[in-house]
Coordinates of C-alpha atoms in Angstrom, one line a residue:
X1 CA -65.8 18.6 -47.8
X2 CA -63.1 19.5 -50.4
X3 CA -64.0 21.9 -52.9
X4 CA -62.1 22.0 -56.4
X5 CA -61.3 26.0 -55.5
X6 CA -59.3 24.7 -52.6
X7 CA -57.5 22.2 -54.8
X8 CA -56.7 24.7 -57.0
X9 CA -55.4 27.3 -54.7
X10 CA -53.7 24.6 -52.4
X11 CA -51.6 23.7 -55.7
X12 CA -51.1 27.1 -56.3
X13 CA -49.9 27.6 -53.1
X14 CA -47.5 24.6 -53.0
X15 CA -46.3 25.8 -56.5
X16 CA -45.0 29.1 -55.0
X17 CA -43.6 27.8 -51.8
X18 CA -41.5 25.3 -54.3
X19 CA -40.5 28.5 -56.3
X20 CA -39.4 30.9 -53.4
X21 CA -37.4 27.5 -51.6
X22 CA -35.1 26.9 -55.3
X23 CA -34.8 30.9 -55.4
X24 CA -33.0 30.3 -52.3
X25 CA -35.1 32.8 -50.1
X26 CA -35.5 33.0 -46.3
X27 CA -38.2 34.3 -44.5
X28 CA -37.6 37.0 -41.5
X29 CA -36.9 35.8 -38.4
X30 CA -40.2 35.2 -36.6
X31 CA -42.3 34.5 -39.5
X32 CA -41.2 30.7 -40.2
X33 CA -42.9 29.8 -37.0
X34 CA -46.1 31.9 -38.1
X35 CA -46.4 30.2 -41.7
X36 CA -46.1 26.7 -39.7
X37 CA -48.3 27.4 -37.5
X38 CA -51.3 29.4 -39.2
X39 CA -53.1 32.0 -36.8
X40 CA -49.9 32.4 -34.8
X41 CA -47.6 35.4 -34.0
X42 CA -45.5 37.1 -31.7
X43 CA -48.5 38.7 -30.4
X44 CA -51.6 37.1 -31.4
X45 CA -53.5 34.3 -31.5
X46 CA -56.4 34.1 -34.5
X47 CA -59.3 31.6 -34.5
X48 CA -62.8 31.5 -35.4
X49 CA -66.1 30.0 -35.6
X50 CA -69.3 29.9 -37.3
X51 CA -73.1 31.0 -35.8
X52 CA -76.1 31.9 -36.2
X53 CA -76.1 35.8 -35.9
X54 CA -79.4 35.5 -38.7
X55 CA -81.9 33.0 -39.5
X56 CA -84.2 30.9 -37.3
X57 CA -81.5 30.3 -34.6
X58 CA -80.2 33.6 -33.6
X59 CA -82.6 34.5 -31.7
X60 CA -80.9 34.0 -28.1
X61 CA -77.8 31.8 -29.6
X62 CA -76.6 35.3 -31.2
X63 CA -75.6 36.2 -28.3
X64 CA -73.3 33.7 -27.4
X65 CA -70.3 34.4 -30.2
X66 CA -71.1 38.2 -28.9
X67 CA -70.2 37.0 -25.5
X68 CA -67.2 35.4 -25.9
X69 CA -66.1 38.0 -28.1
X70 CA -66.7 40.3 -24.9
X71 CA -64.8 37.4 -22.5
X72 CA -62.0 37.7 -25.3
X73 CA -61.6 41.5 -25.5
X74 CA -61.7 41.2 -21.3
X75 CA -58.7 38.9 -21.3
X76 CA -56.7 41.1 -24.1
X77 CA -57.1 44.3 -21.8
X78 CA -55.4 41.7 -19.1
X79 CA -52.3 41.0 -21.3
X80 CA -53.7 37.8 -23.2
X81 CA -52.6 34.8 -22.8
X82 CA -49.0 33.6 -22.6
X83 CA -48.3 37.5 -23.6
X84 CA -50.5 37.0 -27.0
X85 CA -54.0 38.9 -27.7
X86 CA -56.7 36.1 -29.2
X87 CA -58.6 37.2 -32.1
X88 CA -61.6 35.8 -32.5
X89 CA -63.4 36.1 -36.2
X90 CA -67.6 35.6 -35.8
X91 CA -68.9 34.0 -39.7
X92 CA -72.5 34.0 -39.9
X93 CA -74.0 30.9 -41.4
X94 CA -77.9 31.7 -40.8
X95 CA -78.1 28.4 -39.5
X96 CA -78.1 26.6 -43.3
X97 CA -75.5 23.8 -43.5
X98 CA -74.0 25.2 -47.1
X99 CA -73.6 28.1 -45.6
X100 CA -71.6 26.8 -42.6
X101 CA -69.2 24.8 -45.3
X102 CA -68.8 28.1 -46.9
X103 CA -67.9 30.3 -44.0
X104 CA -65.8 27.2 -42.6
X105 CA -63.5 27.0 -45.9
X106 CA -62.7 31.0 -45.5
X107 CA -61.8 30.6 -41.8
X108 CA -59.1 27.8 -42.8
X109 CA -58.1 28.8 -46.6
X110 CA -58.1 32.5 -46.0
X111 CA -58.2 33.9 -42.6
X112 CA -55.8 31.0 -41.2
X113 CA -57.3 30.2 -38.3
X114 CA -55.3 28.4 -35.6
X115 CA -58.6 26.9 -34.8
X116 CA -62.5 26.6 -34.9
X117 CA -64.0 27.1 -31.4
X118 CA -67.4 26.5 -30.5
X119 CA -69.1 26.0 -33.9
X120 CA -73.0 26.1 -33.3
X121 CA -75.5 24.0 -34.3
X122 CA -75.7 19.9 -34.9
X123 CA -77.0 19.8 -39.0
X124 CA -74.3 22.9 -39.2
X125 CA -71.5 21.7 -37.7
X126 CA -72.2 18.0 -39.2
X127 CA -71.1 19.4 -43.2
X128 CA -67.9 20.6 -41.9
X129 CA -66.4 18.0 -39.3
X130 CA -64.8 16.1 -41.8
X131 CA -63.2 18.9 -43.9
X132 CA -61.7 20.1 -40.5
X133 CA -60.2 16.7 -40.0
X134 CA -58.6 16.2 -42.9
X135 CA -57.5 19.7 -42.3
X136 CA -56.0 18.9 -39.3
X137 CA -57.7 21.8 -37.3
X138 CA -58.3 21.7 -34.3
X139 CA -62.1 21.6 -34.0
X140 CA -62.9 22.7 -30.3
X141 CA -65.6 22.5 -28.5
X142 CA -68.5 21.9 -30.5
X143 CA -72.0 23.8 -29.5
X144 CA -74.2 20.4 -29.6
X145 CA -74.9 17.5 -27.9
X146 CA -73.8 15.3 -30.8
X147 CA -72.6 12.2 -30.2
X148 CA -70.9 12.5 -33.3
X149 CA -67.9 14.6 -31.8
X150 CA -66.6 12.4 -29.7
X151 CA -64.9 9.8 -31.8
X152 CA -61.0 10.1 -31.2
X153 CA -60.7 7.5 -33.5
X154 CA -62.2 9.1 -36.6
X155 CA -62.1 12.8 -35.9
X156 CA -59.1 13.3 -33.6
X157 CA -59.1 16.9 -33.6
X158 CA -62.6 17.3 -32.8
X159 CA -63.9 17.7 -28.8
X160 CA -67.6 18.3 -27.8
X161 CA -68.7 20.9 -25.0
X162 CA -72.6 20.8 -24.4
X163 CA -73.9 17.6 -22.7
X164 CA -74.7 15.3 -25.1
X165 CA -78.7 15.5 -25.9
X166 CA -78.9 11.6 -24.7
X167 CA -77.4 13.1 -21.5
X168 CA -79.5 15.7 -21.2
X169 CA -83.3 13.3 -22.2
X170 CA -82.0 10.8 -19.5
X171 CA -81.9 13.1 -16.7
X172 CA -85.1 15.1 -17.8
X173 CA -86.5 11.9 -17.9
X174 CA -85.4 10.7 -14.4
X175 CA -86.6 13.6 -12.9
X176 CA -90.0 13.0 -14.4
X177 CA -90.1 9.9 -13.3
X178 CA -89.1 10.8 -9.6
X179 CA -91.5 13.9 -9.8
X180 CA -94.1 13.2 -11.4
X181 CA -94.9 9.5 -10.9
X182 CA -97.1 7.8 -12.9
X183 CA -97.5 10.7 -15.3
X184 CA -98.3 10.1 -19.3
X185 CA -94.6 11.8 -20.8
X186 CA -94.5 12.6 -24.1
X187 CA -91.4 14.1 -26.5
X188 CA -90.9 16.5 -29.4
X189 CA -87.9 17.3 -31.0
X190 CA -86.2 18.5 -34.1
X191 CA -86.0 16.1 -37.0
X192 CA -82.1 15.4 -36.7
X193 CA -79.6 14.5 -34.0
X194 CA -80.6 16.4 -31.5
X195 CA -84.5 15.3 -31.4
X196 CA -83.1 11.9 -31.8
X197 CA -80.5 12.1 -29.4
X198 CA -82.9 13.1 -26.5
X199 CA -85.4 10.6 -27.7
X200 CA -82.8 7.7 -27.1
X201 CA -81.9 9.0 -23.6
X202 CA -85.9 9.3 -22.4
X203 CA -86.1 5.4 -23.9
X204 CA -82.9 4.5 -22.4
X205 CA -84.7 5.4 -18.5
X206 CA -88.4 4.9 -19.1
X207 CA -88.4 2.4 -22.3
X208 CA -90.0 3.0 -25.5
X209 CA -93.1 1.4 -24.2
X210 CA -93.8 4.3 -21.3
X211 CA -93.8 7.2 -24.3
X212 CA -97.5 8.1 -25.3
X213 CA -96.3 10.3 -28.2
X214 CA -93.6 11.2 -30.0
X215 CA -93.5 14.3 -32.6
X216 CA -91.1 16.2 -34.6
X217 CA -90.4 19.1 -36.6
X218 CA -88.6 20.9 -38.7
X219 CA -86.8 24.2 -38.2
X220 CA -88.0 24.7 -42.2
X221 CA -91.8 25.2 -40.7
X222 CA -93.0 27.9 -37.8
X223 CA -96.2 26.2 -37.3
X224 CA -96.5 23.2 -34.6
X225 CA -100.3 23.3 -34.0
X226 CA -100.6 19.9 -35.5
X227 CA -97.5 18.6 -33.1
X228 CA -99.2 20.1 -30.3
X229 CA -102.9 18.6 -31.3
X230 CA -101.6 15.6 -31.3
X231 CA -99.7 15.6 -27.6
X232 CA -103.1 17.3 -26.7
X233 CA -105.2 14.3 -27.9
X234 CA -102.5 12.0 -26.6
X235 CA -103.3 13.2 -22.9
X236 CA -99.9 14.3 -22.7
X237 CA -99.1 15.4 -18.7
X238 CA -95.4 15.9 -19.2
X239 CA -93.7 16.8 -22.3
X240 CA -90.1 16.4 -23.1
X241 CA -88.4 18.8 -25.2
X242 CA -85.9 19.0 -27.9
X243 CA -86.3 22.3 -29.4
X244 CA -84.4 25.4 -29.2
X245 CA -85.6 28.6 -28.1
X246 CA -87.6 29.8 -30.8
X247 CA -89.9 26.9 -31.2
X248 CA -89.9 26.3 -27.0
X249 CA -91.7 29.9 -27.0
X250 CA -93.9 28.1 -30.3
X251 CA -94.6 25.1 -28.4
X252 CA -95.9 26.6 -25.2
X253 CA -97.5 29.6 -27.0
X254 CA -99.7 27.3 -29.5
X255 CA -100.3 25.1 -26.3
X256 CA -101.9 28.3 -24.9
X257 CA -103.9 28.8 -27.3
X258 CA -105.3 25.5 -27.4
X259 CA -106.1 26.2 -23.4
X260 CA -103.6 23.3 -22.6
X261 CA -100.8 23.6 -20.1
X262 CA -99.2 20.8 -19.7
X263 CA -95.7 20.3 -17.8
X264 CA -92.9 21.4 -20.4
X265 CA -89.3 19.7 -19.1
X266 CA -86.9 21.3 -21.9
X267 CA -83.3 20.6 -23.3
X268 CA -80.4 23.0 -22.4
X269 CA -80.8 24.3 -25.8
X270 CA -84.0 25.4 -25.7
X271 CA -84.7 26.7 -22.0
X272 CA -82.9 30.2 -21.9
X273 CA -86.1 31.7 -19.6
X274 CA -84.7 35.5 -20.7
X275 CA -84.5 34.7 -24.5
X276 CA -88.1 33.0 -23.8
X277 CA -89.2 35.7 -21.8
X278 CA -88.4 37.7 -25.6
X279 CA -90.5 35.6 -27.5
X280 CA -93.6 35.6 -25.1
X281 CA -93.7 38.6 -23.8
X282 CA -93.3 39.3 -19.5
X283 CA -96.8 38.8 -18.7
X284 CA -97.5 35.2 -20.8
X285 CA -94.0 34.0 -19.8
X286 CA -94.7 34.1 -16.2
X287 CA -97.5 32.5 -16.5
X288 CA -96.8 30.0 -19.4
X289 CA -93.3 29.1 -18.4
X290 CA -93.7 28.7 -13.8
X291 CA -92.7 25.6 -13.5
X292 CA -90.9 24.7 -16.4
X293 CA -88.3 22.2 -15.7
X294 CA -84.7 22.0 -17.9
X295 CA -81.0 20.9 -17.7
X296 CA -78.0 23.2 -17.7
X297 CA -74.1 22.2 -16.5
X298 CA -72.5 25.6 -16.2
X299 CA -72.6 28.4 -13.5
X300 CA -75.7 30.3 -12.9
X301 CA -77.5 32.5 -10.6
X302 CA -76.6 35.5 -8.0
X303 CA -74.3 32.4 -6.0
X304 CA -71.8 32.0 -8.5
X305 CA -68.6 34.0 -8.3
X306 CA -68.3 33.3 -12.5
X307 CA -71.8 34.5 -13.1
X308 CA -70.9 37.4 -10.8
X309 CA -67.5 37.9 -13.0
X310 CA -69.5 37.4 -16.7
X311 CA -72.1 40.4 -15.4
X312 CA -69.1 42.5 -15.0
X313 CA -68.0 41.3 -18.1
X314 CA -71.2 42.0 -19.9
X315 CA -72.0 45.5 -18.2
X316 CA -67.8 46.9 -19.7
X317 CA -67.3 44.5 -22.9
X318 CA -70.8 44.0 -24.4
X319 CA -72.3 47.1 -24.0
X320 CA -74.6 45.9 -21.5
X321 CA -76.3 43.5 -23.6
X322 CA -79.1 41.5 -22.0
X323 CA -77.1 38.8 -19.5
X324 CA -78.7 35.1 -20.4
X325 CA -77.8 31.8 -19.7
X326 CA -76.2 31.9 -23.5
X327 CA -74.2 35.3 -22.5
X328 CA -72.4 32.6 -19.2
X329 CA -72.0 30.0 -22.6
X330 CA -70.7 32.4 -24.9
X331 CA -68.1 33.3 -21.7
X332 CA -67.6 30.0 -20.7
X333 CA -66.5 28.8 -23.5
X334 CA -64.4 31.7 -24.3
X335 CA -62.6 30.7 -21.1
X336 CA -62.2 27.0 -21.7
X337 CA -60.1 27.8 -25.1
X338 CA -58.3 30.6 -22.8
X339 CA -57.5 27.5 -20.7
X340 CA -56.4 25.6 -23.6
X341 CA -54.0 27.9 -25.1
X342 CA -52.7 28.6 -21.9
X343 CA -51.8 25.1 -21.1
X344 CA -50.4 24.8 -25.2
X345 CA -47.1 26.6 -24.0
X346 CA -45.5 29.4 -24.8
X347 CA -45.3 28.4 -28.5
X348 CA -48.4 27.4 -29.0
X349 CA -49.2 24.7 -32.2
X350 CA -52.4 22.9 -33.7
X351 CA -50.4 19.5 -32.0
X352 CA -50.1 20.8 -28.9
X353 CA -53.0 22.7 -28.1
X354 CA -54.9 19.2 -29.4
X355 CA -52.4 17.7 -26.6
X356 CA -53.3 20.4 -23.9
X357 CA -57.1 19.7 -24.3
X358 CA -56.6 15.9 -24.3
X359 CA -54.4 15.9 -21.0
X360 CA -56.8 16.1 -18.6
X361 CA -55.6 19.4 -17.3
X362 CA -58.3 21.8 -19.2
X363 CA -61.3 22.1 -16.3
X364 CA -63.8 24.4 -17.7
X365 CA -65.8 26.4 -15.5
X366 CA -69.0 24.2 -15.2
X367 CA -70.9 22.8 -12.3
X368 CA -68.8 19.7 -12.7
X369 CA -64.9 19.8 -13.8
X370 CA -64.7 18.0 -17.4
X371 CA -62.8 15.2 -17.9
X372 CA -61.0 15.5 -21.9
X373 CA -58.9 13.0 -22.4
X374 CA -57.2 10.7 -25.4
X375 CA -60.5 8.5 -25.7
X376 CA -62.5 10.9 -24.3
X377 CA -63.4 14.0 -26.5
X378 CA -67.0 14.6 -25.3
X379 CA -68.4 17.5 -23.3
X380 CA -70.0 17.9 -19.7
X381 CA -71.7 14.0 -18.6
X382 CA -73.0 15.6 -15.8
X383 CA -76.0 18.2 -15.7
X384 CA -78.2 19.7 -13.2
X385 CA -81.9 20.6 -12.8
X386 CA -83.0 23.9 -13.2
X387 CA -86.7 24.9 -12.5
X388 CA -88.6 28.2 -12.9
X389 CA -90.4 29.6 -9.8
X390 CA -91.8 32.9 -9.5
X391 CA -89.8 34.0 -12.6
X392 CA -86.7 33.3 -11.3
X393 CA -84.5 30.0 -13.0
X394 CA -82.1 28.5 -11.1
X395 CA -80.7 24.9 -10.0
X396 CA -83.0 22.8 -7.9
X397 CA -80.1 20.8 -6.3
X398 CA -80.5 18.0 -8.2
X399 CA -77.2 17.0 -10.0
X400 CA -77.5 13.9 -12.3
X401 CA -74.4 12.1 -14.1
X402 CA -75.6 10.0 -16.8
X403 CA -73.3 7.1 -18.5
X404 CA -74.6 4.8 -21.3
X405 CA -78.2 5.6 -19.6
X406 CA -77.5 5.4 -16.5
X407 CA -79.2 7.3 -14.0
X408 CA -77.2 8.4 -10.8
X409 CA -77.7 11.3 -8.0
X410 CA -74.3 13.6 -7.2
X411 CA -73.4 16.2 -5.6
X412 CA -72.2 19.0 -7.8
X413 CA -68.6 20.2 -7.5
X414 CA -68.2 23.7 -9.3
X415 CA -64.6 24.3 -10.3
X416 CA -63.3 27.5 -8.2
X417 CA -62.9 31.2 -9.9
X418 CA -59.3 31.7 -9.9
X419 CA -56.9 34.5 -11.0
X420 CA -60.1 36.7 -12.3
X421 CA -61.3 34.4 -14.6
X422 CA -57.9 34.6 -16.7
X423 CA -56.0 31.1 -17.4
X424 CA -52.4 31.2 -16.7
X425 CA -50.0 28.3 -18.0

């Protein structure tokens, strides 16, 4: 969205740059390149992003800007990439869609970001994506399972990361189906995208028919008791989430208290068993959440050399901060824009780190490699199932890779550690 401040400082802008070209002046060597490329120098890199650090996401998802900030600071100590430290600038946006817009605009117009990197949230991100288009900034690796995001066609700067959340209710809903046979599922979701999103991929493998209930909510309300009287009067054996963490923890809690404990199968979003584990309380979680049943597509567990890496990470860079699946996202991604730039060269530009990300040659660090290309700007299409036994949440060895609703069983293929978790070109 174009603001008339932009417009006017835009002009203003142009109107100088026409005054210092007829005064004849040239800039010092070095800068030209800067001022074409914005958030470029000799030795840095600046980019930026907008998140929830307040309001009723942060709790859990603050701690994923924290983390990459942390991945960041690991790679600067390392020499950067391509001999350049990246800068990373955190806007909080509470969560509120005008507040996103606003923090967005300062990132381009006045901090001169070479790019926005993991902006979180669907209704969020959804005010901004096309004032980042006709921007022409690179808009990378968006925290939702939008659909929305990958259209080359209409937003050719912008690239997914999370598995889409039709992705994600197809497998959740396979697994039900090859678990739990016979069983009355249910969904609730957040009124937007991302409830929506998972509702078409449950239809997509059991058909709108084989749902018993279907509720939503609003992030606006903290109260779900009548969402959860109504699955409860429904007979509801298996219910499907799309909620984030906050109102997962509502959701089971207010099921508790209605002396109902149905099976709870849960969207990557919303499944973070430490950040739940916050919200119940140790006792209540163990009991509440055994069982619980949820997708995820990067590294996790003791297994994994990353996860092994990001603890390291954590323990120097983020002061030790609690290590949750959204500290390995916050990392994660911090590593797939490391792997970006790297591949952008040596002189890197808005075109060709666009180019880099589209080749086919940026991997990521998930379970599955991803697969960016020209038509292709959407995050991980494969996802795998995590359940929680005796506290512990980890990957059952089930690996699903959905397309257009498809169902089918693979094997996972983690891409390798390599060069400590630091890109090279």
């Amino acid at each position: 969205m174009r603001t008339p401040a932009k417009t006017s400082r835009t002009a203003a802008a142009l109107a100088v740059a026409a005054a210092l070209g007829l005064a004849g002046c040239t800039a010092p060597e070095g800068e030209e390149e800067a001022a074409a490329t914005p958030g470029v120098t000799d030795d840095t890199v600046t980019i930026g992003t907008h998140q929830p650090l307040t309001g009723p996401a942060a709790a859990g998802y603050s701690a994923v800007s924290a983390a990459t900030s942390a991945y960041f600071a690991y790679v600067n100590d390392h020499g950067g990439v391509n001999g350049r430290a990246i800068e990373y600038l955190v806007k909080d946006d509470g969560y509120e869609p005008q507040r996103t817009n606003e923090v967005v605009t300062e990132l381009v117009e006045d901090d001169q970001v070479l790019a926005v990197v993991n902006g979180l949230g669907t209704p969020t991100h959804s005010v901004v994506l096309d004032y980042l288009a006709e921007e022409g900034v690179p808009d990378l690796f968006i925290a939702s399972g939008s659909r929305v995001w990958n259209q080359p066609a209409l937003y050719p700067n912008a690239f997914g990361y999370n598995a889409e959340y039709t992705t994600e209710g197809a497998a959740l809903a396979q697994y039900a189906m090859e678990r739990e046979p016979g069983a009355t599922v249910c969904v609730l979701g957040q009124n937007d995208d991302y409830g929506e999103g998972l509702l078409e991929g449950v239809e997509a493998v059991m058909g709108s028919n084989e749902i018993t209930e279907i509720q939503t909510y609003t992030t606006a309300s903290q109260d779900l008791t009548d969402q959860i009287g109504t699955l409860k009067a429904a007979g509801c054996e298996v219910n499907i989430l799309a909620t984030i963490n906050g109102y997962t923890a509502l959701a089971v809690g207010t099921a508790a208290q209605m002396d109902w404990a149905p099976k709870w199968y849960v969207s990557s979003s919303g499944a973070d068993y430490p950040t739940l584990v916050g919200h119940l309380g140790e006792e209540a979680a163990a009991q509440l959440l055994e069982g619980m049943v949820c997708v995820n597509f990067l590294p996790f567990g003791s297994g994994s050399e990353w996860t092994a890496l990001f603890e390291q990470i954590n323990d120097e860079y983020n002061e030790g901060a609690p290590f949750t699946a959204n500290t390995v996202l916050g990392m994660s991604v911090g590593y797939l824009f490391a792997e970006a730039l790297a591949k952008a060269g040596d002189e890197p530009t808005r075109e060709s780190l666009i180019a880099a990300v589209e080749s086919g040659a940026v991997l990521g660090n998930g379970i599955v490699p991803l697969a960016f290309s020209e038509t292709n700007h959407g995050g991980y299409g494969t996802v795998g199932i995590m359940t929680v036994e005796d506290g512990v949440q980890d990957y059952s060895g089930t690996t699903y890779e959905v397309e257009v609703g498809h169902v089918s069983a693979v094997e996972a293929a983690p891409v390798p550690l390599a060069n400590g978790g630091i890109p090279t070109g």
